[in-house]
PDB file of C-alpha atoms in Angstrom:
ATOM      1  CA  ASP A   1      31.779   4.652 -19.114  1.00 75.00           C
ATOM      2  CA  THR A   2      30.399   4.777 -15.583  1.00 90.00           C
ATOM      3  CA  CYS A   3      27.443   7.139 -15.339  1.00 94.00           C
ATOM      4  CA  VAL A   4      27.673   9.934 -12.772  1.00 96.00           C
ATOM      5  CA  LYS A   5      24.373  11.212 -11.417  1.00 97.00           C
ATOM      6  CA  GLY A   6      23.486  14.868 -11.857  1.00 98.00           C
ATOM      7  CA  ILE A   7      24.525  17.445 -14.415  1.00 97.00           C
ATOM      8  CA  ASP A   8      27.898  19.178 -14.552  1.00 95.00           C
ATOM      9  CA  VAL A   9      28.179  22.214 -12.307  1.00 96.00           C
ATOM     10  CA  GLU A  10      30.564  25.061 -12.982  1.00 89.00           C
ATOM     11  CA  GLU A  11      33.485  25.133 -10.586  1.00 87.00           C
ATOM     12  CA  GLY A  12      34.250  28.407  -8.867  1.00 88.00           C
ATOM     13  CA  GLY A  13      30.785  29.842  -9.434  1.00 91.00           C
ATOM     14  CA  ASP A  14      29.366  32.571  -7.229  1.00 93.00           C
ATOM     15  CA  TYR A  15      26.600  31.067  -5.105  1.00 95.00           C
ATOM     16  CA  SER A  16      26.556  33.733  -2.424  1.00 95.00           C
ATOM     17  CA  SER A  17      22.972  34.726  -3.249  1.00 96.00           C
ATOM     18  CA  TRP A  18      21.618  31.249  -2.490  1.00 97.00           C
ATOM     19  CA  PRO A  19      19.726  30.894   0.793  1.00 97.00           C
ATOM     20  CA  GLU A  20      20.810  28.554   3.562  1.00 94.00           C
ATOM     21  CA  MET A  21      20.330  24.867   2.830  1.00 98.00           C
ATOM     22  CA  PHE A  22      20.816  21.886   5.077  1.00 98.00           C
ATOM     23  CA  ARG A  23      20.017  18.247   5.668  1.00 98.00           C
ATOM     24  CA  LEU A  24      17.027  17.348   7.795  1.00 98.00           C
ATOM     25  CA  THR A  25      17.504  15.747  11.197  1.00 97.00           C
ATOM     26  CA  SER A  26      14.609  13.438  10.324  1.00 97.00           C
ATOM     27  CA  ALA A  27      13.221  12.428   6.939  1.00 97.00           C
ATOM     28  CA  ASN A  28       9.710  13.057   8.285  1.00 97.00           C
ATOM     29  CA  PRO A  29       9.887  15.815  10.906  1.00 98.00           C
ATOM     30  CA  GLU A  30       7.296  15.779  13.675  1.00 97.00           C
ATOM     31  CA  ASP A  31       6.801  19.520  13.111  1.00 98.00           C
ATOM     32  CA  PRO A  32       7.760  20.495   9.525  1.00 98.00           C
ATOM     33  CA  THR A  33       7.380  24.204  10.337  1.00 98.00           C
ATOM     34  CA  LEU A  34      10.476  24.055  12.563  1.00 98.00           C
ATOM     35  CA  PRO A  35      13.935  24.118  10.952  1.00 98.00           C
ATOM     36  CA  ASN A  36      14.902  20.522  11.844  1.00 98.00           C
ATOM     37  CA  ARG A  37      18.388  21.640  10.870  1.00 98.00           C
ATOM     38  CA  GLY A  38      21.154  19.167  10.070  1.00 98.00           C
ATOM     39  CA  ASP A  39      24.441  19.609   8.225  1.00 98.00           C
ATOM     40  CA  THR A  40      24.871  22.523   5.809  1.00 98.00           C
ATOM     41  CA  VAL A  41      24.655  21.666   2.094  1.00 98.00           C
ATOM     42  CA  ASP A  42      26.569  23.278  -0.772  1.00 97.00           C
ATOM     43  CA  PRO A  43      24.328  24.854  -3.450  1.00 97.00           C
ATOM     44  CA  LYS A  44      26.132  22.782  -6.093  1.00 97.00           C
ATOM     45  CA  VAL A  45      24.305  19.699  -4.790  1.00 98.00           C
ATOM     46  CA  LEU A  46      20.951  21.142  -5.855  1.00 98.00           C
ATOM     47  CA  LEU A  47      22.369  22.601  -9.055  1.00 98.00           C
ATOM     48  CA  ALA A  48      23.444  19.079 -10.016  1.00 98.00           C
ATOM     49  CA  ALA A  49      19.837  17.960  -9.471  1.00 98.00           C
ATOM     50  CA  GLY A  50      18.599  20.600 -11.926  1.00 98.00           C
ATOM     51  CA  VAL A  51      17.352  23.236  -9.464  1.00 98.00           C
ATOM     52  CA  GLU A  52      17.876  26.877 -10.481  1.00 98.00           C
ATOM     53  CA  PHE A  53      17.993  29.860  -8.147  1.00 98.00           C
ATOM     54  CA  HIS A  54      17.936  33.610  -8.656  1.00 98.00           C
ATOM     55  CA  PHE A  55      17.690  36.401  -6.116  1.00 98.00           C
ATOM     56  CA  LEU A  56      15.336  39.252  -6.991  1.00 98.00           C
ATOM     57  CA  ASP A  57      14.777  41.955  -4.414  1.00 98.00           C
ATOM     58  CA  PRO A  58      11.050  42.808  -4.569  1.00 98.00           C
ATOM     59  CA  SER A  59      11.306  45.899  -2.405  1.00 97.00           C
ATOM     60  CA  GLY A  60      10.417  49.112  -4.203  1.00 97.00           C
ATOM     61  CA  PHE A  61       8.263  47.367  -6.803  1.00 98.00           C
ATOM     62  CA  THR A  62       4.474  47.166  -6.972  1.00 98.00           C
ATOM     63  CA  TYR A  63       2.906  43.944  -5.671  1.00 98.00           C
ATOM     64  CA  PRO A  64      -0.340  43.251  -3.778  1.00 98.00           C
ATOM     65  CA  ASN A  65      -0.081  44.000  -0.060  1.00 97.00           C
ATOM     66  CA  ARG A  66      -0.163  40.580   1.684  1.00 97.00           C
ATOM     67  CA  THR A  67      -3.034  39.438  -0.534  1.00 98.00           C
ATOM     68  CA  LYS A  68      -3.434  37.077  -3.476  1.00 98.00           C
ATOM     69  CA  GLU A  69      -4.043  38.070  -7.078  1.00 98.00           C
ATOM     70  CA  ILE A  70      -5.045  35.421  -9.630  1.00 97.00           C
ATOM     71  CA  PRO A  71      -3.914  35.967 -12.313  1.00 97.00           C
ATOM     72  CA  TRP A  72      -1.381  38.747 -11.887  1.00 98.00           C
ATOM     73  CA  SER A  73       0.016  41.167 -14.440  1.00 97.00           C
ATOM     74  CA  PRO A  74       2.472  44.015 -13.892  1.00 97.00           C
ATOM     75  CA  PRO A  75       0.306  47.077 -13.211  1.00 97.00           C
ATOM     76  CA  ALA A  76       0.388  49.644 -16.000  1.00 96.00           C
ATOM     77  CA  ASN A  77       0.740  52.495 -13.520  1.00 95.00           C
ATOM     78  CA  GLY A  78       3.013  50.625 -11.078  1.00 96.00           C
ATOM     79  CA  THR A  79       6.749  50.299 -10.534  1.00 98.00           C
ATOM     80  CA  ASN A  80       7.769  46.992 -12.117  1.00 98.00           C
ATOM     81  CA  ASP A  81      10.947  44.949 -11.754  1.00 98.00           C
ATOM     82  CA  PRO A  82      12.989  44.776 -14.990  1.00 98.00           C
ATOM     83  CA  ALA A  83      14.918  41.723 -13.722  1.00 98.00           C
ATOM     84  CA  LEU A  84      11.657  39.794 -13.298  1.00 98.00           C
ATOM     85  CA  ALA A  85      10.496  40.942 -16.727  1.00 98.00           C
ATOM     86  CA  GLN A  86      13.732  39.653 -18.250  1.00 98.00           C
ATOM     87  CA  LEU A  87      13.417  36.234 -16.606  1.00 98.00           C
ATOM     88  CA  ARG A  88       9.834  35.955 -17.784  1.00 98.00           C
ATOM     89  CA  SER A  89      10.840  36.848 -21.320  1.00 98.00           C
ATOM     90  CA  GLU A  90      13.804  34.439 -21.434  1.00 98.00           C
ATOM     91  CA  SER A  91      11.765  31.453 -20.213  1.00 97.00           C
ATOM     92  CA  ASP A  92       8.425  32.452 -21.779  1.00 98.00           C
ATOM     93  CA  TYR A  93       6.660  32.683 -18.429  1.00 98.00           C
ATOM     94  CA  GLN A  94       3.503  34.212 -19.864  1.00 97.00           C
ATOM     95  CA  TYR A  95       1.266  33.295 -16.939  1.00 98.00           C
ATOM     96  CA  ALA A  96       1.728  34.552 -13.367  1.00 98.00           C
ATOM     97  CA  ASP A  97      -0.360  34.741 -10.245  1.00 98.00           C
ATOM     98  CA  ILE A  98       0.249  35.552  -6.587  1.00 98.00           C
ATOM     99  CA  VAL A  99      -0.881  33.319  -3.736  1.00 98.00           C
ATOM    100  CA  VAL A 100      -0.763  33.603   0.048  1.00 98.00           C
ATOM    101  CA  VAL A 101      -0.339  30.744   2.524  1.00 98.00           C
ATOM    102  CA  THR A 102      -0.966  31.432   6.212  1.00 98.00           C
ATOM    103  CA  ALA A 103      -1.038  27.946   7.728  1.00 98.00           C
ATOM    104  CA  TYR A 104       0.647  24.567   7.497  1.00 98.00           C
ATOM    105  CA  ASN A 105      -1.013  22.547   4.746  1.00 97.00           C
ATOM    106  CA  GLU A 106      -0.514  18.784   4.959  1.00 97.00           C
ATOM    107  CA  LYS A 107      -1.237  18.365   1.249  1.00 96.00           C
ATOM    108  CA  PHE A 108       1.662  20.666   0.324  1.00 97.00           C
ATOM    109  CA  TYR A 109       3.982  18.578   2.517  1.00 98.00           C
ATOM    110  CA  GLU A 110       3.148  15.304   0.821  1.00 98.00           C
ATOM    111  CA  GLU A 111       6.127  14.344  -1.341  1.00 97.00           C
ATOM    112  CA  HIS A 112       5.172  14.861  -4.987  1.00 97.00           C
ATOM    113  CA  ILE A 113       6.249  15.784  -8.491  1.00 97.00           C
ATOM    114  CA  HIS A 114       4.758  18.095 -11.102  1.00 96.00           C
ATOM    115  CA  SER A 115       4.263  16.445 -14.459  1.00 93.00           C
ATOM    116  CA  GLY A 116       2.831  19.430 -16.341  1.00 94.00           C
ATOM    117  CA  GLY A 117       5.999  21.522 -16.327  1.00 94.00           C
ATOM    118  CA  ASP A 118       8.688  23.058 -14.133  1.00 96.00           C
ATOM    119  CA  GLU A 119       7.595  24.515 -10.812  1.00 97.00           C
ATOM    120  CA  VAL A 120       8.555  28.188 -10.566  1.00 98.00           C
ATOM    121  CA  ARG A 121       8.127  30.121  -7.315  1.00 98.00           C
ATOM    122  CA  TYR A 122       9.131  33.664  -6.409  1.00 98.00           C
ATOM    123  CA  VAL A 123       8.852  34.647  -2.726  1.00 98.00           C
ATOM    124  CA  ILE A 124       7.606  38.228  -2.538  1.00 98.00           C
ATOM    125  CA  ASP A 125       6.952  38.332   1.200  1.00 98.00           C
ATOM    126  CA  GLY A 126       7.367  35.982   4.149  1.00 98.00           C
ATOM    127  CA  SER A 127       9.337  32.737   3.963  1.00 98.00           C
ATOM    128  CA  GLY A 128       8.977  28.973   3.920  1.00 98.00           C
ATOM    129  CA  PHE A 129      10.723  25.604   3.632  1.00 98.00           C
ATOM    130  CA  PHE A 130      11.190  23.684   0.401  1.00 98.00           C
ATOM    131  CA  ASP A 131      12.386  20.100   0.878  1.00 98.00           C
ATOM    132  CA  ILE A 132      13.978  18.774  -2.310  1.00 98.00           C
ATOM    133  CA  ARG A 133      15.444  15.362  -3.179  1.00 98.00           C
ATOM    134  CA  ASP A 134      19.043  15.383  -4.404  1.00 98.00           C
ATOM    135  CA  VAL A 135      20.359  12.894  -6.990  1.00 98.00           C
ATOM    136  CA  ASN A 136      21.064  10.387  -4.196  1.00 97.00           C
ATOM    137  CA  ASP A 137      17.436  10.530  -3.045  1.00 97.00           C
ATOM    138  CA  GLU A 138      18.334  12.426   0.136  1.00 98.00           C
ATOM    139  CA  TRP A 139      16.414  15.445   1.442  1.00 98.00           C
ATOM    140  CA  ILE A 140      17.830  18.951   1.239  1.00 98.00           C
ATOM    141  CA  ARG A 141      15.900  21.723   2.981  1.00 98.00           C
ATOM    142  CA  MET A 142      15.989  25.226   1.519  1.00 98.00           C
ATOM    143  CA  HIS A 143      14.770  28.040   3.753  1.00 98.00           C
ATOM    144  CA  ALA A 144      13.419  30.351   1.052  1.00 98.00           C
ATOM    145  CA  PRO A 145      13.393  34.018   2.108  1.00 98.00           C
ATOM    146  CA  VAL A 146      12.002  37.126   0.462  1.00 98.00           C
ATOM    147  CA  GLY A 147      13.567  37.420  -2.974  1.00 98.00           C
ATOM    148  CA  ALA A 148      14.031  33.687  -3.614  1.00 98.00           C
ATOM    149  CA  PHE A 149      13.199  32.845  -7.243  1.00 98.00           C
ATOM    150  CA  ILE A 150      13.366  29.053  -7.576  1.00 98.00           C
ATOM    151  CA  VAL A 151      12.885  26.727 -10.545  1.00 98.00           C
ATOM    152  CA  PHE A 152      12.296  23.038  -9.835  1.00 98.00           C
ATOM    153  CA  PRO A 153      12.589  20.812 -12.922  1.00 97.00           C
ATOM    154  CA  SER A 154       9.507  18.794 -13.789  1.00 97.00           C
ATOM    155  CA  GLY A 155       9.808  15.319 -12.273  1.00 97.00           C
ATOM    156  CA  ILE A 156      11.918  16.219  -9.223  1.00 98.00           C
ATOM    157  CA  GLU A 157      10.437  15.104  -5.893  1.00 98.00           C
ATOM    158  CA  HIS A 158       9.814  17.850  -3.345  1.00 98.00           C
ATOM    159  CA  ARG A 159       7.404  19.276  -0.739  1.00 98.00           C
ATOM    160  CA  PHE A 160       6.678  22.593   0.989  1.00 98.00           C
ATOM    161  CA  ALA A 161       5.879  23.875   4.474  1.00 98.00           C
ATOM    162  CA  VAL A 162       5.512  27.345   5.922  1.00 98.00           C
ATOM    163  CA  ASP A 163       7.974  28.142   8.692  1.00 98.00           C
ATOM    164  CA  GLU A 164       7.217  29.281  12.242  1.00 98.00           C
ATOM    165  CA  ASN A 165       5.953  32.648  10.973  1.00 98.00           C
ATOM    166  CA  MET A 166       3.071  30.892   9.174  1.00 98.00           C
ATOM    167  CA  TYR A 167       3.083  33.313   6.275  1.00 98.00           C
ATOM    168  CA  VAL A 168       4.382  33.400   2.747  1.00 98.00           C
ATOM    169  CA  GLN A 169       3.315  35.382  -0.309  1.00 98.00           C
ATOM    170  CA  ALA A 170       4.638  33.903  -3.533  1.00 98.00           C
ATOM    171  CA  MET A 171       4.326  34.334  -7.269  1.00 98.00           C
ATOM    172  CA  ARG A 172       3.704  31.248  -9.380  1.00 98.00           C
ATOM    173  CA  LEU A 173       4.820  31.358 -13.008  1.00 98.00           C
ATOM    174  CA  PHE A 174       4.083  29.025 -15.904  1.00 97.00           C
ATOM    175  CA  PRO A 175       5.507  28.960 -19.445  1.00 96.00           C
ATOM    176  CA  GLY A 176       3.531  29.284 -22.661  1.00 95.00           C
ATOM    177  CA  SER A 177       0.129  30.674 -23.498  1.00 94.00           C
ATOM    178  CA  ALA A 178      -1.919  27.671 -22.366  1.00 93.00           C
ATOM    179  CA  ALA A 179      -3.663  27.476 -19.001  1.00 95.00           C
ATOM    180  CA  PRO A 180      -1.219  26.608 -16.192  1.00 96.00           C
ATOM    181  CA  ASP A 181      -1.079  22.987 -15.040  1.00 95.00           C
ATOM    182  CA  TRP A 182      -0.584  22.936 -11.261  1.00 93.00           C
ATOM    183  CA  SER A 183      -1.473  19.244 -10.917  1.00 92.00           C
ATOM    184  CA  SER A 184       0.830  17.052  -8.858  1.00 95.00           C
ATOM    185  CA  VAL A 185       1.475  13.316  -8.495  1.00 96.00           C
ATOM    186  CA  PRO A 186       2.347  11.867  -5.065  1.00 97.00           C
ATOM    187  CA  ARG A 187       5.594   9.917  -5.072  1.00 95.00           C
ATOM    188  CA  ASN A 188       3.888   6.657  -4.132  1.00 93.00           C
ATOM    189  CA  GLU A 189       1.686   6.891  -7.222  1.00 95.00           C
ATOM    190  CA  THR A 190       4.330   7.435  -9.923  1.00 93.00           C
ATOM    191  CA  ASN A 191       5.173   3.696 -10.302  1.00 91.00           C
ATOM    192  CA  GLY A 192       7.291   4.323 -13.381  1.00 93.00           C
ATOM    193  CA  ASN A 193       4.245   5.492 -15.341  1.00 94.00           C
ATOM    194  CA  VAL A 194       4.761   9.280 -15.290  1.00 96.00           C
ATOM    195  CA  THR A 195       6.655  10.597 -18.310  1.00 96.00           C
ATOM    196  CA  ALA A 196       8.026  13.643 -16.497  1.00 97.00           C
ATOM    197  CA  ARG A 197       9.500  11.465 -13.741  1.00 97.00           C
ATOM    198  CA  ASN A 198      11.008   9.012 -16.230  1.00 97.00           C
ATOM    199  CA  GLU A 199      12.569  11.865 -18.198  1.00 97.00           C
ATOM    200  CA  TYR A 200      13.981  13.375 -15.002  1.00 98.00           C
ATOM    201  CA  ALA A 201      15.490  10.021 -14.003  1.00 97.00           C
ATOM    202  CA  GLU A 202      17.006   9.642 -17.463  1.00 97.00           C
ATOM    203  CA  LYS A 203      18.626  13.102 -17.402  1.00 97.00           C
ATOM    204  CA  TYR A 204      19.731  13.369 -13.773  1.00 98.00           C
ATOM    205  CA  LEU A 205      19.703   9.852 -12.255  1.00 97.00           C
ATOM    206  CA  CYS A 206      21.484   7.795 -14.917  1.00 96.00           C
ATOM    207  CA  GLY A 207      18.121   6.441 -16.010  1.00 95.00           C
ATOM    208  CA  VAL A 208      17.444   4.669 -12.709  1.00 94.00           C
ATOM    209  CA  ASP A 209      14.517   5.836 -10.598  1.00 95.00           C
ATOM    210  CA  PRO A 210      15.318   5.013  -6.931  1.00 93.00           C
ATOM    211  CA  ASP A 211      11.738   3.765  -6.543  1.00 87.00           C
ATOM    212  CA  LEU A 212      12.291   1.170  -9.252  1.00 88.00           C
ATOM    213  CA  ASP A 213      14.877  -1.489 -10.078  1.00 61.00           C
ATOM    214  CA  ASP A 214      16.757  -1.797 -13.376  1.00 50.00           C
ATOM    215  CA  HIS A 215      13.828  -3.645 -14.928  1.00 45.00           C
ATOM    216  CA  GLY A 216      11.204  -1.075 -14.027  1.00 48.00           C
ATOM    217  CA  HIS A 217       9.742  -3.006 -11.100  1.00 46.00           C
ATOM    218  CA  ASP A 218       8.767  -1.522  -7.796  1.00 47.00           C
ATOM    219  CA  HIS A 219      11.616  -2.110  -5.329  1.00 40.00           C
ATOM    220  CA  GLY A 220       9.291  -2.628  -2.380  1.00 38.00           C
ATOM    221  CA  HIS A 221       7.372  -5.444  -4.034  1.00 32.00           C
ATOM    222  CA  GLU A 222      10.536  -7.095  -5.320  1.00 33.00           C
ATOM    223  CA  GLU A 223      12.171  -7.030  -1.900  1.00 29.00           C
ATOM    224  CA  GLN A 224       9.071  -8.405  -0.249  1.00 29.00           C
ATOM    225  CA  ASP A 225       8.802 -11.273  -2.743  1.00 27.00           C
ATOM    226  CA  HIS A 226      12.474 -12.178  -2.410  1.00 25.00           C
ATOM    227  CA  SER A 227      12.216 -12.163   1.356  1.00 26.00           C
ATOM    228  CA  MET A 228       9.274 -14.572   1.331  1.00 29.00           C
ATOM    229  CA  GLU A 229      11.060 -16.881  -1.082  1.00 31.00           C
ATOM    230  CA  GLY A 230      14.100 -16.831   1.169  1.00 33.00           C
ATOM    231  CA  GLU A 231      12.050 -17.753   4.222  1.00 35.00           C
ATOM    232  CA  LYS A 232      10.422 -20.643   2.345  1.00 33.00           C
ATOM    233  CA  GLU A 233      13.821 -21.979   1.274  1.00 36.00           C
ATOM    234  CA  ASP A 234      15.065 -21.809   4.871  1.00 39.00           C
ATOM    235  CA  ASP A 235      12.020 -23.727   6.112  1.00 38.00           C
ATOM    236  CA  ASP A 236      12.529 -26.418   3.463  1.00 39.00           C
ATOM    237  CA  HIS A 237      16.189 -26.845   4.387  1.00 37.00           C
ATOM    238  CA  ASP A 238      15.345 -27.048   8.102  1.00 38.00           C
ATOM    239  CA  GLY A 239      12.735 -29.744   7.448  1.00 36.00           C
ATOM    240  CA  LYS A 240      15.117 -31.799   5.342  1.00 35.00           C
ATOM    241  CA  ASP A 241      17.864 -31.460   7.936  1.00 37.00           C
ATOM    242  CA  ASN A 242      15.536 -32.663  10.707  1.00 36.00           C
ATOM    243  CA  MET A 243      14.400 -35.643   8.642  1.00 32.00           C
ATOM    244  CA  GLU A 244      18.012 -36.587   7.868  1.00 34.00           C
ATOM    245  CA  SER A 245      18.874 -36.254  11.560  1.00 35.00           C
ATOM    246  CA  MET A 246      16.099 -38.640  12.554  1.00 35.00           C
ATOM    247  CA  LYS A 247      17.241 -41.168   9.935  1.00 34.00           C
ATOM    248  CA  ASN A 248      20.825 -40.943  11.079  1.00 37.00           C
ATOM    249  CA  ASP A 249      19.855 -41.480  14.741  1.00 38.00           C
ATOM    250  CA  SER A 250      17.870 -44.608  13.825  1.00 35.00           C
ATOM    251  CA  ASN A 251      20.677 -46.019  11.734  1.00 37.00           C
ATOM    252  CA  THR A 252      23.236 -45.392  14.468  1.00 35.00           C
ATOM    253  CA  THR A 253      21.312 -47.255  17.242  1.00 36.00           C
ATOM    254  CA  GLY A 254      20.061 -50.013  14.939  1.00 41.00           C
ATOM    255  CA  THR A 255      16.845 -50.193  16.997  1.00 39.00           C
ATOM    256  CA  SER A 256      13.471 -48.695  16.178  1.00 38.00           C
ATOM    257  CA  PRO A 257      11.264 -47.032  18.842  1.00 38.00           C
ATOM    258  CA  ALA A 258       8.759 -49.937  18.514  1.00 40.00           C
ATOM    259  CA  THR A 259      11.474 -52.562  19.191  1.00 39.00           C
ATOM    260  CA  THR A 260      12.577 -50.683  22.294  1.00 38.00           C
ATOM    261  CA  ILE A 261       9.009 -50.670  23.719  1.00 36.00           C
ATOM    262  CA  ILE A 262       8.492 -54.430  23.078  1.00 39.00           C
ATOM    263  CA  GLY A 263      11.830 -55.264  24.737  1.00 44.00           C
ATOM    264  CA  SER A 264      10.933 -53.246  27.834  1.00 43.00           C
ATOM    265  CA  THR A 265       7.497 -54.935  28.147  1.00 43.00           C
ATOM    266  CA  THR A 266       9.021 -58.429  27.874  1.00 42.00           C
ATOM    267  CA  THR A 267      11.490 -57.666  30.644  1.00 42.00           C
ATOM    268  CA  ILE A 268       8.699 -56.530  32.973  1.00 40.00           C
ATOM    269  CA  ILE A 269       6.591 -59.708  32.364  1.00 38.00           C
ATOM    270  CA  LEU A 270       9.540 -62.069  32.983  1.00 41.00           C
ATOM    271  CA  SER A 271      10.394 -60.247  36.200  1.00 44.00           C
ATOM    272  CA  SER A 272       6.793 -60.638  37.398  1.00 44.00           C
ATOM    273  CA  ILE A 273       6.732 -64.438  36.717  1.00 39.00           C
ATOM    274  CA  ILE A 274      10.029 -65.008  38.508  1.00 38.00           C
ATOM    275  CA  GLY A 275       8.779 -63.000  41.486  1.00 43.00           C
ATOM    276  CA  THR A 276       5.584 -65.146  41.711  1.00 38.00           C
ATOM    277  CA  LEU A 277       7.521 -68.439  41.600  1.00 35.00           C
ATOM    278  CA  LEU A 278       9.813 -67.274  44.378  1.00 35.00           C
ATOM    279  CA  ALA A 279       6.799 -66.316  46.478  1.00 36.00           C
ATOM    280  CA  ILE A 280       5.220 -69.790  46.026  1.00 33.00           C
ATOM    281  CA  THR A 281       8.508 -71.516  46.954  1.00 33.00           C
ATOM    282  CA  ALA A 282       8.778 -69.405  50.061  1.00 35.00           C
ATOM    283  CA  LEU A 283       5.349 -70.540  51.232  1.00 33.00           C
TER     284      LEU A 283
END
């Protein structure tokens, strides 16, 4: 059977809580903090790529006021969100912290994957742009507002930028009791050697990483090598054609360049002798 990329998505689902999502007008925007808005994208496109979304309204619950807190735990004397507590319990998100970003960070906008586990972000205040690759390796931009609770599967390629407001306060969550692994791998360094990326490609991309061919080779290198071989073959054919052309011309005239030169020289000498004899006779 022909493999279809992505996982099955429920038809007729309610996706009204999802934020606006759209294509980018440029794959590498000059200013990533601007919307760079293209065509609108249906949430089902990201669902098929393994992205999960929940909306949790943080208003009325106790969180730090525009500051970070590492790590973070629900305050014993605070007002805590039962919906967040349920999500944490269901997915075993034992670790949480709260970070604040107040400027564009080029490192965050470098396309990368997380190999240590799913990336989970909950926007408590402010907003920002998540650019995420769909199963066809095309960018989708999500403008994540307050209340956006997003889960990116380990191995999916993505990047982040603050928007024009230059401010976002977000909770980071990590499953299990071990220390969280926030490490990332830039896309150009995966090279088919990162387990999380290979597993993502197997589950969502029919086992074919767009950076690699069917044999696990880097597409860029393969294309470059083939191109060079093609140019060499063209040069060889041109040389052979020129040689054959020269042979055919010689065979057609039946006279070599050397014979033509000797014949011309002989004609000149004979003309000179005849001219001298006529001059002597005239005298």
